[in-house]
Tab-separated table of C-alpha atoms in Angstrom:
chain	number	residue	atom	x	y	z
O	1	MET	CA	45.428	6.985	-26.545
O	2	ASP	CA	45.498	4.251	-29.197
O	3	LEU	CA	48.881	2.620	-28.600
O	4	ASN	CA	48.586	0.875	-31.964
O	5	PHE	CA	48.285	4.283	-33.624
O	6	ASP	CA	45.902	2.658	-36.117
O	7	ALA	CA	44.270	5.998	-36.963
O	8	ILE	CA	47.498	7.556	-38.255
O	9	ARG	CA	50.102	4.867	-38.981
O	10	PRO	CA	51.291	3.750	-42.457
O	11	TYR	CA	50.312	0.365	-43.841
O	12	ASN	CA	52.105	-2.728	-42.624
O	13	ASP	CA	53.378	-5.377	-45.026
O	14	ALA	CA	50.225	-7.489	-44.733
O	15	GLU	CA	48.137	-4.580	-46.045
O	16	ILE	CA	50.258	-3.883	-49.125
O	17	PRO	CA	48.849	-6.415	-51.670
O	18	ALA	CA	45.248	-5.156	-51.276
O	19	ALA	CA	46.392	-1.515	-51.404
O	20	VAL	CA	48.427	-2.086	-54.573
O	21	GLN	CA	45.446	-3.806	-56.178
O	22	ARG	CA	43.284	-0.751	-55.424
O	23	ILE	CA	45.956	1.554	-56.886
O	24	VAL	CA	46.237	-0.273	-60.205
O	25	ASP	CA	42.432	-0.597	-60.462
O	26	ASN	CA	41.899	3.141	-59.950
O	27	PRO	CA	40.681	4.991	-63.094
O	28	SER	CA	43.537	7.508	-62.692
O	29	PHE	CA	46.238	4.840	-62.851
O	30	GLY	CA	46.437	4.914	-66.648
O	31	VAL	CA	46.903	8.702	-66.758
O	32	ILE	CA	49.663	8.556	-64.145
O	33	SER	CA	51.382	5.678	-65.930
O	34	ALA	CA	51.287	7.517	-69.272
O	35	TYR	CA	52.861	10.625	-67.756
O	36	LEU	CA	55.584	8.844	-65.801
O	37	PHE	CA	56.495	6.341	-68.480
O	38	PRO	CA	55.559	7.728	-71.903
O	39	GLY	CA	55.615	5.041	-74.538
O	40	ARG	CA	55.555	2.232	-71.998
O	41	PRO	CA	52.410	0.042	-72.071
O	42	MET	CA	50.261	0.681	-69.004
O	43	GLU	CA	49.681	-3.041	-68.527
O	44	GLU	CA	53.417	-3.583	-68.184
O	45	PHE	CA	53.642	-1.044	-65.355
O	46	ARG	CA	50.480	-2.472	-63.804
O	47	LYS	CA	51.978	-5.967	-63.667
O	48	LEU	CA	55.173	-4.574	-62.190
O	49	CYS	CA	53.227	-2.848	-59.408
O	50	LEU	CA	51.354	-6.021	-58.569
O	51	THR	CA	54.606	-7.868	-57.859
O	52	ALA	CA	55.103	-5.686	-54.758
O	53	LYS	CA	54.018	-7.585	-51.649
O	54	THR	CA	55.743	-5.526	-48.928
O	55	ILE	CA	56.457	-1.850	-48.263
O	56	ASP	CA	60.138	-2.306	-49.133
O	57	GLU	CA	59.187	-4.002	-52.405
O	58	PHE	CA	56.663	-1.268	-53.255
O	59	GLN	CA	59.214	1.459	-52.662
O	60	THR	CA	61.952	-0.354	-54.578
O	61	ILE	CA	59.969	-1.863	-57.442
O	62	VAL	CA	57.484	0.990	-57.966
O	63	MET	CA	58.677	4.231	-56.391
O	64	TRP	CA	62.366	4.013	-57.347
O	65	PRO	CA	61.622	4.079	-61.107
O	66	VAL	CA	58.875	6.665	-60.526
O	67	MET	CA	61.346	9.013	-58.829
O	68	GLN	CA	63.946	8.363	-61.526
O	69	SER	CA	61.351	9.338	-64.138
O	70	ILE	CA	60.406	12.537	-62.292
O	71	ILE	CA	64.057	13.508	-61.918
O	72	GLU	CA	64.786	12.765	-65.583
O	73	HIS	CA	61.773	14.598	-67.021
O	74	THR	CA	61.381	17.618	-64.702
O	75	THR	CA	64.864	18.546	-63.467
O	76	ASP	CA	68.211	19.552	-64.920
O	77	GLY	CA	70.029	17.448	-62.363
O	78	ILE	CA	70.259	17.090	-58.592
O	79	THR	CA	73.251	17.534	-56.334
O	80	GLU	CA	73.105	15.832	-52.952
O	81	VAL	CA	75.414	16.269	-49.985
O	82	GLY	CA	75.769	14.356	-46.725
O	83	PHE	CA	73.691	11.284	-47.527
O	84	ASP	CA	76.756	9.095	-47.989
O	85	THR	CA	78.219	10.055	-44.600
O	86	TYR	CA	74.988	10.304	-42.594
O	87	ASN	CA	75.115	8.004	-39.543
O	88	ASP	CA	72.144	5.752	-40.172
O	89	GLN	CA	72.655	3.950	-36.857
O	90	ARG	CA	71.333	6.975	-34.964
O	91	LYS	CA	67.643	7.055	-35.756
O	92	GLY	CA	66.044	10.457	-35.421
O	93	ILE	CA	63.854	13.168	-36.876
O	94	PHE	CA	64.804	14.878	-40.133
O	95	VAL	CA	63.544	18.476	-40.056
O	96	CYS	CA	63.441	19.887	-43.590
O	97	ASN	CA	62.597	23.263	-45.058
O	98	HIS	CA	59.416	22.782	-47.049
O	99	ARG	CA	58.923	24.009	-50.621
O	100	ASP	CA	57.033	21.164	-52.338
O	101	ILE	CA	54.235	19.042	-50.885
O	102	LEU	CA	55.672	15.670	-51.912
O	103	LEU	CA	59.094	16.088	-53.498
O	104	ASP	CA	60.959	17.467	-50.467
O	105	ALA	CA	60.378	14.235	-48.566
O	106	ALA	CA	60.464	11.975	-51.628
O	107	LEU	CA	63.920	13.209	-52.644
O	108	ALA	CA	65.311	12.738	-49.139
O	109	ASP	CA	63.879	9.213	-49.162
O	110	PHE	CA	65.342	8.583	-52.648
O	111	PHE	CA	68.894	9.582	-51.739
O	112	LEU	CA	68.882	7.808	-48.400
O	113	TYR	CA	67.985	4.612	-50.239
O	114	LYS	CA	70.560	5.317	-52.951
O	115	HIS	CA	73.248	5.329	-50.252
O	116	ASP	CA	71.950	2.149	-48.597
O	117	LYS	CA	70.408	3.995	-45.665
O	118	GLN	CA	67.092	3.049	-44.135
O	119	ARG	CA	64.099	4.909	-45.549
O	120	PRO	CA	62.242	7.101	-43.018
O	121	GLU	CA	58.572	7.333	-42.172
O	122	ILE	CA	57.098	10.572	-43.502
O	123	THR	CA	54.467	12.951	-42.145
O	124	PHE	CA	51.410	13.579	-44.325
O	125	GLY	CA	48.780	16.189	-43.461
O	126	SER	CA	45.159	15.027	-43.215
O	127	ASN	CA	44.241	17.851	-45.606
O	128	LEU	CA	46.244	15.992	-48.283
O	129	MET	CA	45.014	12.499	-47.482
O	130	LYS	CA	41.920	12.723	-49.623
O	131	GLY	CA	40.848	10.137	-52.127
O	132	GLU	CA	41.509	6.425	-51.968
O	133	MET	CA	44.417	6.437	-54.400
O	134	VAL	CA	46.318	9.259	-52.658
O	135	ILE	CA	45.840	7.564	-49.278
O	136	ASP	CA	46.961	4.180	-50.601
O	137	ILE	CA	50.079	5.535	-52.316
O	138	GLY	CA	50.959	7.562	-49.232
O	139	LYS	CA	50.544	4.737	-46.739
O	140	CYS	CA	52.440	2.331	-49.021
O	141	ASN	CA	55.334	4.801	-48.779
O	142	ARG	CA	55.471	4.833	-44.974
O	143	MET	CA	53.541	8.092	-44.722
O	144	PHE	CA	51.634	8.661	-41.511
O	145	ARG	CA	48.765	11.044	-40.907
O	146	ILE	CA	48.954	14.343	-39.027
O	147	ASN	CA	45.426	15.511	-38.261
O	148	ARG	CA	44.822	19.183	-39.057
O	149	GLY	CA	42.073	21.507	-37.896
O	150	GLY	CA	39.695	21.354	-34.941
O	151	ASN	CA	39.548	23.375	-31.733
O	152	MET	CA	42.389	23.872	-29.244
O	153	ARG	CA	41.527	20.659	-27.404
O	154	ASP	CA	41.674	18.716	-30.686
O	155	PHE	CA	44.926	20.438	-31.612
O	156	TYR	CA	46.577	19.409	-28.345
O	157	LYS	CA	45.275	15.849	-28.591
O	158	ASN	CA	46.509	15.530	-32.188
O	159	SER	CA	49.887	17.030	-31.279
O	160	LEU	CA	50.298	14.608	-28.388
O	161	GLU	CA	49.395	11.652	-30.618
O	162	VAL	CA	51.822	12.522	-33.411
O	163	SER	CA	54.579	13.314	-30.897
O	164	ALA	CA	54.085	9.931	-29.236
O	165	TYR	CA	54.024	8.187	-32.591
O	166	MET	CA	57.230	9.821	-33.837
O	167	ARG	CA	59.068	8.939	-30.635
O	168	HIS	CA	57.687	5.399	-30.925
O	169	VAL	CA	59.049	5.149	-34.487
O	170	VAL	CA	62.491	6.457	-33.496
O	171	THR	CA	63.009	4.676	-30.165
O	172	GLU	CA	61.019	1.444	-30.618
O	173	LYS	CA	60.629	0.788	-34.342
O	174	LYS	CA	64.206	2.029	-34.836
O	175	ARG	CA	63.397	4.047	-37.923
O	176	SER	CA	63.856	7.754	-38.644
O	177	VAL	CA	61.068	10.240	-39.398
O	178	TRP	CA	60.870	13.072	-41.948
O	179	ILE	CA	58.861	16.187	-41.065
O	180	ALA	CA	58.690	19.707	-42.499
O	181	GLN	CA	60.046	22.526	-40.336
O	182	ARG	CA	56.600	24.165	-40.279
O	183	ASN	CA	52.913	23.493	-40.760
O	184	GLY	CA	52.533	23.774	-44.528
O	185	ARG	CA	54.904	24.860	-47.249
O	186	THR	CA	56.951	28.040	-47.141
O	187	LYS	CA	55.048	30.228	-49.604
O	188	ASN	CA	57.206	33.385	-49.555
O	189	GLY	CA	60.675	31.812	-49.708
O	190	ASP	CA	61.419	32.692	-46.068
O	191	ASP	CA	62.198	29.352	-44.403
O	192	LYS	CA	61.564	29.447	-40.646
O	193	THR	CA	61.315	26.568	-38.187
O	194	GLU	CA	58.173	26.829	-36.088
O	195	MET	CA	58.850	26.854	-32.365
O	196	ALA	CA	55.481	25.146	-31.767
O	197	GLU	CA	56.674	22.135	-33.746
O	198	LEU	CA	59.729	21.689	-31.557
O	199	LYS	CA	57.500	21.909	-28.479
O	200	MET	CA	55.324	19.228	-30.049
O	201	PHE	CA	58.357	16.940	-30.321
O	202	SER	CA	58.858	17.166	-26.567
O	203	LEU	CA	55.253	16.407	-25.548
O	204	SER	CA	55.799	12.641	-25.621
O	205	SER	CA	58.441	12.572	-22.886
O	206	ASP	CA	58.729	13.852	-19.303
O	207	LYS	CA	62.512	13.807	-19.493
O	208	PRO	CA	64.454	17.095	-19.081
O	209	PHE	CA	64.909	19.253	-22.192
O	210	VAL	CA	68.367	18.026	-23.232
O	211	GLU	CA	67.634	14.333	-22.703
O	212	ASN	CA	64.136	14.644	-24.173
O	213	LEU	CA	65.204	16.164	-27.496
O	214	GLY	CA	68.581	14.463	-27.557
O	215	GLU	CA	66.789	11.115	-27.669
O	216	ILE	CA	65.223	11.931	-31.052
O	217	ASN	CA	68.380	13.165	-32.819
O	218	ILE	CA	67.099	16.197	-34.738
O	219	THR	CA	68.837	16.426	-38.128
O	220	PRO	CA	68.068	19.407	-40.392
O	221	ILE	CA	67.794	18.970	-44.172
O	222	ALA	CA	68.168	21.874	-46.623
O	223	ILE	CA	66.586	21.664	-50.065
O	224	SER	CA	66.552	24.317	-52.776
O	225	TYR	CA	65.047	24.416	-56.252
O	226	GLU	CA	66.284	26.570	-59.114
O	227	PHE	CA	62.641	27.189	-60.040
O	228	GLU	CA	60.347	27.307	-57.030
O	229	PRO	CA	57.692	24.571	-57.166
O	230	CYS	CA	54.221	26.050	-57.753
O	231	ASP	CA	55.704	29.559	-57.721
O	232	PHE	CA	52.847	31.226	-59.589
O	233	LEU	CA	50.220	29.400	-57.532
O	234	LYS	CA	51.991	30.668	-54.410
O	235	VAL	CA	51.975	34.220	-55.794
O	236	GLN	CA	48.216	34.069	-56.380
O	237	GLU	CA	47.580	32.731	-52.862
O	238	LEU	CA	49.792	35.334	-51.195
O	239	TYR	CA	48.148	38.107	-53.224
O	240	VAL	CA	44.615	37.071	-52.251
O	241	SER	CA	45.688	36.607	-48.625
O	242	LYS	CA	46.673	40.290	-48.444
O	243	TYR	CA	43.043	41.321	-48.830
O	244	GLN	CA	40.944	38.482	-47.439
O	245	ARG	CA	41.045	35.092	-45.816
O	246	TYR	CA	42.315	32.621	-48.394
O	247	GLU	CA	39.974	29.675	-48.924
O	248	LYS	CA	41.401	26.702	-50.786
O	249	GLY	CA	39.368	25.099	-53.545
O	250	PRO	CA	38.208	21.498	-53.041
O	251	ASP	CA	40.993	20.004	-55.205
O	252	GLU	CA	43.628	22.698	-54.709
O	253	ASP	CA	46.044	20.622	-52.634
O	254	LEU	CA	45.869	17.788	-55.162
O	255	GLN	CA	46.505	20.244	-57.994
O	256	SER	CA	49.537	21.579	-56.107
O	257	ILE	CA	50.839	18.028	-55.685
O	258	LEU	CA	50.481	17.365	-59.408
O	259	LYS	CA	51.948	20.756	-60.367
O	260	GLY	CA	54.928	20.219	-58.077
O	261	ILE	CA	55.610	16.841	-59.651
O	262	THR	CA	55.175	17.898	-63.288
O	263	GLN	CA	56.594	21.442	-63.260
O	264	LYS	CA	60.092	22.006	-64.631
O	265	LYS	CA	62.260	22.649	-61.588
O	266	GLY	CA	65.662	23.260	-63.128
O	267	ARG	CA	68.432	22.176	-60.795
O	268	ILE	CA	67.890	20.941	-57.246
O	269	ASN	CA	70.260	20.750	-54.301
O	270	ILE	CA	69.561	18.723	-51.133
O	271	VAL	CA	71.814	18.473	-48.076
O	272	VAL	CA	71.662	16.372	-44.911
O	273	THR	CA	73.271	18.670	-42.353
O	274	PRO	CA	74.918	17.641	-39.053
O	275	THR	CA	72.614	16.416	-36.291
O	276	ILE	CA	71.887	18.867	-33.454
O	277	THR	CA	74.487	18.145	-30.758
O	278	GLN	CA	74.121	17.720	-27.019
O	279	GLN	CA	76.218	20.868	-26.579
O	280	GLU	CA	73.757	22.854	-28.676
O	281	LEU	CA	70.825	21.505	-26.663
O	282	GLU	CA	72.665	22.379	-23.445
O	283	PHE	CA	73.158	25.926	-24.758
O	284	CYS	CA	69.410	26.212	-25.424
O	285	ASP	CA	68.644	24.789	-21.990
O	286	HIS	CA	70.214	27.831	-20.317
O	287	PHE	CA	67.217	29.912	-21.367
O	288	GLU	CA	63.700	29.968	-19.927
O	289	LYS	CA	61.119	27.569	-21.347
O	290	ASN	CA	59.871	29.310	-24.523
O	291	LYS	CA	63.277	30.787	-25.235
O	292	LYS	CA	64.806	27.283	-25.232
O	293	TYR	CA	62.704	26.328	-28.241
O	294	GLN	CA	63.275	29.671	-29.943
O	295	LYS	CA	67.042	29.199	-29.698
O	296	LEU	CA	66.762	25.636	-31.001
O	297	ALA	CA	64.680	26.866	-33.950
O	298	GLU	CA	67.366	29.445	-34.708
O	299	ILE	CA	70.085	26.760	-34.685
O	300	ILE	CA	68.059	24.603	-37.099
O	301	ASP	CA	67.427	27.602	-39.360
O	302	ARG	CA	71.122	28.439	-39.376
O	303	ARG	CA	71.959	24.873	-40.439
O	304	ILE	CA	69.480	25.188	-43.301
O	305	TYR	CA	70.660	28.630	-44.447
O	306	GLU	CA	74.326	27.615	-44.313
O	307	ASN	CA	73.580	24.678	-46.604
O	308	TYR	CA	70.966	26.297	-48.847
O	309	LYS	CA	72.129	26.445	-52.458
O	310	LEU	CA	71.532	29.871	-54.005
O	311	TRP	CA	70.874	29.883	-57.750
O	312	PRO	CA	71.272	32.665	-60.339
O	313	ASN	CA	67.484	33.204	-60.133
O	314	ASN	CA	67.810	34.147	-56.450
O	315	TYR	CA	70.495	36.740	-57.169
O	316	ILE	CA	68.608	38.124	-60.171
O	317	ALA	CA	65.394	38.508	-58.161
O	318	TYR	CA	67.244	40.282	-55.351
O	319	ASP	CA	68.884	42.791	-57.694
O	320	ILE	CA	65.618	43.512	-59.522
O	321	LEU	CA	63.639	43.837	-56.286
O	322	TYR	CA	66.129	46.212	-54.663
O	323	GLN	CA	67.183	47.899	-57.923
O	324	SER	CA	70.809	47.030	-57.261
O	325	CYS	CA	73.819	45.523	-58.991
O	326	LYS	CA	74.999	43.865	-55.784
O	327	TYR	CA	75.047	40.355	-57.187
O	328	GLU	CA	75.557	41.051	-60.896
O	329	ASN	CA	78.630	38.800	-60.946
O	330	GLU	CA	76.467	35.803	-59.982
O	331	TYR	CA	74.497	35.703	-63.242
O	332	SER	CA	74.699	36.613	-66.912
O	333	GLU	CA	72.492	38.969	-68.894
O	334	GLU	CA	71.120	35.970	-70.737
O	335	GLN	CA	70.132	34.307	-67.463
O	336	LYS	CA	68.475	37.531	-66.315
O	337	LYS	CA	66.532	37.831	-69.565
O	338	THR	CA	65.358	34.206	-69.296
O	339	PHE	CA	64.228	34.716	-65.686
O	340	VAL	CA	62.367	37.945	-66.441
O	341	ASN	CA	60.591	36.351	-69.425
O	342	TYR	CA	59.640	33.385	-67.234
O	343	MET	CA	58.304	35.725	-64.561
O	344	ASP	CA	56.363	38.000	-66.917
O	345	ASN	CA	54.830	35.105	-68.812
O	346	GLY	CA	53.651	33.343	-65.653
O	347	LEU	CA	52.348	36.435	-63.894
O	348	SER	CA	50.394	37.557	-66.960
O	349	LYS	CA	48.096	34.559	-66.473
O	350	LEU	CA	47.079	35.571	-62.935
O	351	THR	CA	44.144	37.761	-61.958
O	352	GLY	CA	45.054	40.910	-60.040
O	353	GLU	CA	47.559	43.780	-59.902
O	354	ILE	CA	50.675	42.933	-61.900
O	355	ASP	CA	52.975	45.205	-59.846
O	356	GLU	CA	51.957	43.455	-56.644
O	357	PHE	CA	52.418	40.098	-58.320
O	358	ARG	CA	55.951	41.054	-59.353
O	359	GLU	CA	56.882	42.129	-55.823
O	360	ILE	CA	55.524	38.912	-54.294
O	361	PHE	CA	57.216	36.772	-56.941
O	362	LEU	CA	60.583	38.498	-56.570
O	363	ASN	CA	60.409	38.166	-52.781
O	364	ILE	CA	59.891	34.398	-53.081
O	365	TYR	CA	63.220	34.140	-54.890
O	366	ALA	CA	65.048	36.923	-53.004
O	367	ASN	CA	64.220	35.954	-49.413
O	368	PRO	CA	66.742	33.067	-49.317
O	369	ILE	CA	69.458	35.630	-50.145
O	370	ILE	CA	68.362	37.786	-47.213
O	371	ASN	CA	68.392	34.830	-44.815
O	372	CYS	CA	71.877	33.842	-45.944
O	373	GLU	CA	73.097	37.449	-45.623
O	374	ASN	CA	71.751	37.633	-42.074
O	375	LEU	CA	73.974	34.704	-41.076
O	376	TYR	CA	76.951	37.016	-41.046
O	377	LYS	CA	75.455	40.069	-39.360
């Protein structure tokens, strides 16, 4: 195995100036600049970018104002919990529920930096690392590649490599890592941590279960959006997937990235939850091998559900879907009317059966309610 991890690692500081030059010379740079900073001369932003000579400078000089612009223009405000008290001395792996390709990680990174915490390295699927500009921006932001696809032998080799790299980052580079709780975004609103991912974490160490996973300090993050990123695109994909194998278009992932960034998201809530404790790992260790990881996944999910912010849209969708008045005190008639108009307008632009679209759409928003209800059963 390549101990330098050159095939997957982010850029180092020495590689930043050339990467930034490629970014500002890309034909798409002007379009991006105009969207992020309307009314600001592109050349001004270009010169600003070129002053970045290290990763820290790129993230501070370029990405901080970019994220501020996205927050200002596409959200109605963000509440964040736990970032100020998070123990940054214990490097580890942030495991986050995954609703948007880029923003879930970018917002965690943003608020860690806001509270003077070290920014993490971030996983980035090889299916998304397409095109020179996307690769350069990603690697300038400490994103590292997770190779997707291939046969079972390739899958195991790739899993072993990324597991070794993440442990290397945490234990040797002394930096935390952000990773989604599953392979790909949650499309149906039902956040579930994949047991296979937790097994992947453990591949890079021969230590016993508790010591192995305790060394990487797993810390769940819960993020929720008032308006689900790419909700109508997710409805279309889930609808097609009911009847045939869904094949992504050549630029579909890029379009989802752009849609997630530009779409109005309403309010957002993001929470750094308590790190998984040794006692919790010891509890999981009482079970046989596969069950250990299942129990750990359930503990992570519980952390996420307990800290998941439910919005009026979630309650409205639940009551419409189940034809109930169970949560009528959580929203107004005006909010319900706005949500229904939003739903009907978006679904009318899709191709297929409108009743099925409505059911899929309502489930996306209602499933978080069901997961939170199940906490107390």
